[in-house]
């Protein structure tokens, strides 16, 4: 473990670039956390695709959102339910935490809490906020490997968290 001090090279509204010794990394500002939502509905998973500026292309992902970016006192579960409905149009009856995970520990200090959303009710078309242009997919779990392969063949990026759902087909 390094006992060298952390230096902040640059800080914006949501992220900061930091350095500790020779190691450079990115962190969230204001103790903002992320929630990633595993929403399973009658043998189907709810996915989103959206343009991701750092990638310069569309990305297929599990729904997700920031916790504390709008209401600092909002719980992870409440934030996840709000984000799921905003992005996908599905309102969950129950949201439970499945634990904290690190997304890319060699590059970012940010982690996320994976939550499971159940008892889904479709209440709107979703799509996110006006600048997100999110496309919602409800995919049968049995069709997921083929669905992901088709999106990849079209040039779409696939978020690493999709491995959660793809692992049975990858393990043979």
PDB file of N, CA and C in Angstrom, residues 11-46:
ATOM      1  N   UNK A  11     -10.073  18.800 -11.410  1.00  0.00           N
ATOM      2  CA  UNK A  11     -11.354  18.395 -10.860  1.00  0.00           C
ATOM      3  C   UNK A  11     -12.482  19.121 -11.575  1.00  0.00           C
ATOM      4  N   UNK A  12     -13.482  18.344 -12.003  1.00  0.00           N
ATOM      5  CA  UNK A  12     -14.679  18.893 -12.619  1.00  0.00           C
ATOM      6  C   UNK A  12     -15.871  18.680 -11.705  1.00  0.00           C
ATOM      7  N   UNK A  13     -17.057  18.775 -12.270  1.00  0.00           N
ATOM      8  CA  UNK A  13     -18.273  18.612 -11.478  1.00  0.00           C
ATOM      9  C   UNK A  13     -18.470  17.175 -11.001  1.00  0.00           C
ATOM     10  N   UNK A  14     -18.130  16.185 -11.841  1.00  0.00           N
ATOM     11  CA  UNK A  14     -18.393  14.784 -11.507  1.00  0.00           C
ATOM     12  C   UNK A  14     -17.146  13.925 -11.312  1.00  0.00           C
ATOM     13  N   UNK A  15     -16.010  14.318 -11.906  1.00  0.00           N
ATOM     14  CA  UNK A  15     -14.803  13.492 -11.783  1.00  0.00           C
ATOM     15  C   UNK A  15     -13.592  14.344 -11.429  1.00  0.00           C
ATOM     16  N   UNK A  16     -12.585  13.655 -10.919  1.00  0.00           N
ATOM     17  CA  UNK A  16     -11.302  14.276 -10.617  1.00  0.00           C
ATOM     18  C   UNK A  16     -10.191  13.352 -11.106  1.00  0.00           C
ATOM     19  N   UNK A  17      -9.146  13.933 -11.651  1.00  0.00           N
ATOM     20  CA  UNK A  17      -7.965  13.179 -12.056  1.00  0.00           C
ATOM     21  C   UNK A  17      -6.957  13.316 -10.920  1.00  0.00           C
ATOM     22  N   UNK A  18      -6.503  12.179 -10.414  1.00  0.00           N
ATOM     23  CA  UNK A  18      -5.624  12.188  -9.244  1.00  0.00           C
ATOM     24  C   UNK A  18      -4.331  11.433  -9.529  1.00  0.00           C
ATOM     25  N   UNK A  19      -3.351  11.694  -8.681  1.00  0.00           N
ATOM     26  CA  UNK A  19      -2.057  11.024  -8.812  1.00  0.00           C
ATOM     27  C   UNK A  19      -1.559  10.675  -7.422  1.00  0.00           C
ATOM     28  N   UNK A  20      -1.085   9.444  -7.294  1.00  0.00           N
ATOM     29  CA  UNK A  20      -0.466   8.983  -6.052  1.00  0.00           C
ATOM     30  C   UNK A  20       0.839   8.308  -6.446  1.00  0.00           C
ATOM     31  N   UNK A  21       1.943   8.960  -6.162  1.00  0.00           N
ATOM     32  CA  UNK A  21       3.222   8.466  -6.649  1.00  0.00           C
ATOM     33  C   UNK A  21       3.250   8.547  -8.161  1.00  0.00           C
ATOM     34  N   UNK A  22       3.546   7.429  -8.834  1.00  0.00           N
ATOM     35  CA  UNK A  22       3.545   7.391 -10.299  1.00  0.00           C
ATOM     36  C   UNK A  22       2.180   7.022 -10.868  1.00  0.00           C
ATOM     37  N   UNK A  23       1.227   6.621 -10.013  1.00  0.00           N
ATOM     38  CA  UNK A  23      -0.070   6.111 -10.456  1.00  0.00           C
ATOM     39  C   UNK A  23      -1.067   7.239 -10.678  1.00  0.00           C
ATOM     40  N   UNK A  24      -1.645   7.274 -11.883  1.00  0.00           N
ATOM     41  CA  UNK A  24      -2.684   8.251 -12.204  1.00  0.00           C
ATOM     42  C   UNK A  24      -4.020   7.517 -12.305  1.00  0.00           C
ATOM     43  N   UNK A  25      -5.073   8.159 -11.776  1.00  0.00           N
ATOM     44  CA  UNK A  25      -6.393   7.531 -11.819  1.00  0.00           C
ATOM     45  C   UNK A  25      -7.484   8.595 -11.755  1.00  0.00           C
ATOM     46  N   UNK A  26      -8.705   8.140 -11.955  1.00  0.00           N
ATOM     47  CA  UNK A  26      -9.870   9.022 -11.936  1.00  0.00           C
ATOM     48  C   UNK A  26     -10.764   8.616 -10.775  1.00  0.00           C
ATOM     49  N   UNK A  27     -11.389   9.604 -10.144  1.00  0.00           N
ATOM     50  CA  UNK A  27     -12.348   9.316  -9.072  1.00  0.00           C
ATOM     51  C   UNK A  27     -13.577  10.198  -9.237  1.00  0.00           C
ATOM     52  N   UNK A  28     -14.651   9.829  -8.587  1.00  0.00           N
ATOM     53  CA  UNK A  28     -15.862  10.650  -8.553  1.00  0.00           C
ATOM     54  C   UNK A  28     -15.661  11.758  -7.528  1.00  0.00           C
ATOM     55  N   UNK A  29     -16.268  12.889  -7.791  1.00  0.00           N
ATOM     56  CA  UNK A  29     -16.232  13.988  -6.820  1.00  0.00           C
ATOM     57  C   UNK A  29     -17.445  13.887  -5.892  1.00  0.00           C
ATOM     58  N   UNK A  30     -17.422  14.615  -4.838  1.00  0.00           N
ATOM     59  CA  UNK A  30     -18.542  14.772  -3.896  1.00  0.00           C
ATOM     60  C   UNK A  30     -19.064  13.456  -3.338  1.00  0.00           C
ATOM     61  N   UNK A  31     -18.228  12.417  -3.296  1.00  0.00           N
ATOM     62  CA  UNK A  31     -18.627  11.103  -2.771  1.00  0.00           C
ATOM     63  C   UNK A  31     -19.829  10.504  -3.495  1.00  0.00           C
ATOM     64  N   UNK A  32     -20.002  10.861  -4.774  1.00  0.00           N
ATOM     65  CA  UNK A  32     -21.091  10.306  -5.571  1.00  0.00           C
ATOM     66  C   UNK A  32     -20.776   8.837  -5.857  1.00  0.00           C
ATOM     67  N   UNK A  33     -21.791   8.009  -5.721  1.00  0.00           N
ATOM     68  CA  UNK A  33     -21.663   6.583  -5.991  1.00  0.00           C
ATOM     69  C   UNK A  33     -22.486   6.223  -7.221  1.00  0.00           C
ATOM     70  N   UNK A  34     -22.340   4.998  -7.669  1.00  0.00           N
ATOM     71  CA  UNK A  34     -23.126   4.520  -8.805  1.00  0.00           C
ATOM     72  C   UNK A  34     -23.896   3.274  -8.394  1.00  0.00           C
ATOM     73  N   UNK A  35     -25.050   3.093  -9.027  1.00  0.00           N
ATOM     74  CA  UNK A  35     -25.849   1.882  -8.852  1.00  0.00           C
ATOM     75  C   UNK A  35     -26.066   1.272 -10.231  1.00  0.00           C
ATOM     76  N   UNK A  36     -25.838  -0.026 -10.338  1.00  0.00           N
ATOM     77  CA  UNK A  36     -26.080  -0.777 -11.566  1.00  0.00           C
ATOM     78  C   UNK A  36     -27.239  -1.724 -11.272  1.00  0.00           C
ATOM     79  N   UNK A  37     -28.196  -1.772 -12.192  1.00  0.00           N
ATOM     80  CA  UNK A  37     -29.463  -2.437 -11.901  1.00  0.00           C
ATOM     81  C   UNK A  37     -29.639  -3.696 -12.749  1.00  0.00           C
ATOM     82  N   UNK A  38     -29.755  -4.822 -12.071  1.00  0.00           N
ATOM     83  CA  UNK A  38     -30.073  -6.093 -12.698  1.00  0.00           C
ATOM     84  C   UNK A  38     -31.583  -6.250 -12.596  1.00  0.00           C
ATOM     85  N   UNK A  39     -32.277  -5.977 -13.683  1.00  0.00           N
ATOM     86  CA  UNK A  39     -33.744  -6.006 -13.707  1.00  0.00           C
ATOM     87  C   UNK A  39     -34.198  -7.198 -14.535  1.00  0.00           C
ATOM     88  N   UNK A  40     -34.690  -8.209 -13.852  1.00  0.00           N
ATOM     89  CA  UNK A  40     -35.152  -9.433 -14.511  1.00  0.00           C
ATOM     90  C   UNK A  40     -36.675  -9.467 -14.425  1.00  0.00           C
ATOM     91  N   UNK A  41     -37.322  -9.708 -15.569  1.00  0.00           N
ATOM     92  CA  UNK A  41     -38.776  -9.690 -15.646  1.00  0.00           C
ATOM     93  C   UNK A  41     -39.259 -10.906 -16.420  1.00  0.00           C
ATOM     94  N   UNK A  42     -39.767 -11.893 -15.717  1.00  0.00           N
ATOM     95  CA  UNK A  42     -40.365 -13.066 -16.352  1.00  0.00           C
ATOM     96  C   UNK A  42     -39.418 -13.715 -17.373  1.00  0.00           C
ATOM     97  N   UNK A  43     -38.171 -13.991 -16.934  1.00  0.00           N
ATOM     98  CA  UNK A  43     -37.205 -14.647 -17.809  1.00  0.00           C
ATOM     99  C   UNK A  43     -36.546 -13.737 -18.820  1.00  0.00           C
ATOM    100  N   UNK A  44     -36.758 -12.444 -18.694  1.00  0.00           N
ATOM    101  CA  UNK A  44     -36.159 -11.452 -19.580  1.00  0.00           C
ATOM    102  C   UNK A  44     -35.332 -10.466 -18.749  1.00  0.00           C
ATOM    103  N   UNK A  45     -34.308  -9.923 -19.344  1.00  0.00           N
ATOM    104  CA  UNK A  45     -33.508  -8.891 -18.694  1.00  0.00           C
ATOM    105  C   UNK A  45     -33.762  -7.573 -19.413  1.00  0.00           C
ATOM    106  N   UNK A  46     -33.770  -6.497 -18.644  1.00  0.00           N
ATOM    107  CA  UNK A  46     -33.960  -5.166 -19.199  1.00  0.00           C
ATOM    108  C   UNK A  46     -32.574  -4.545 -19.409  1.00  0.00           C
TER     109      UNK A  46
END
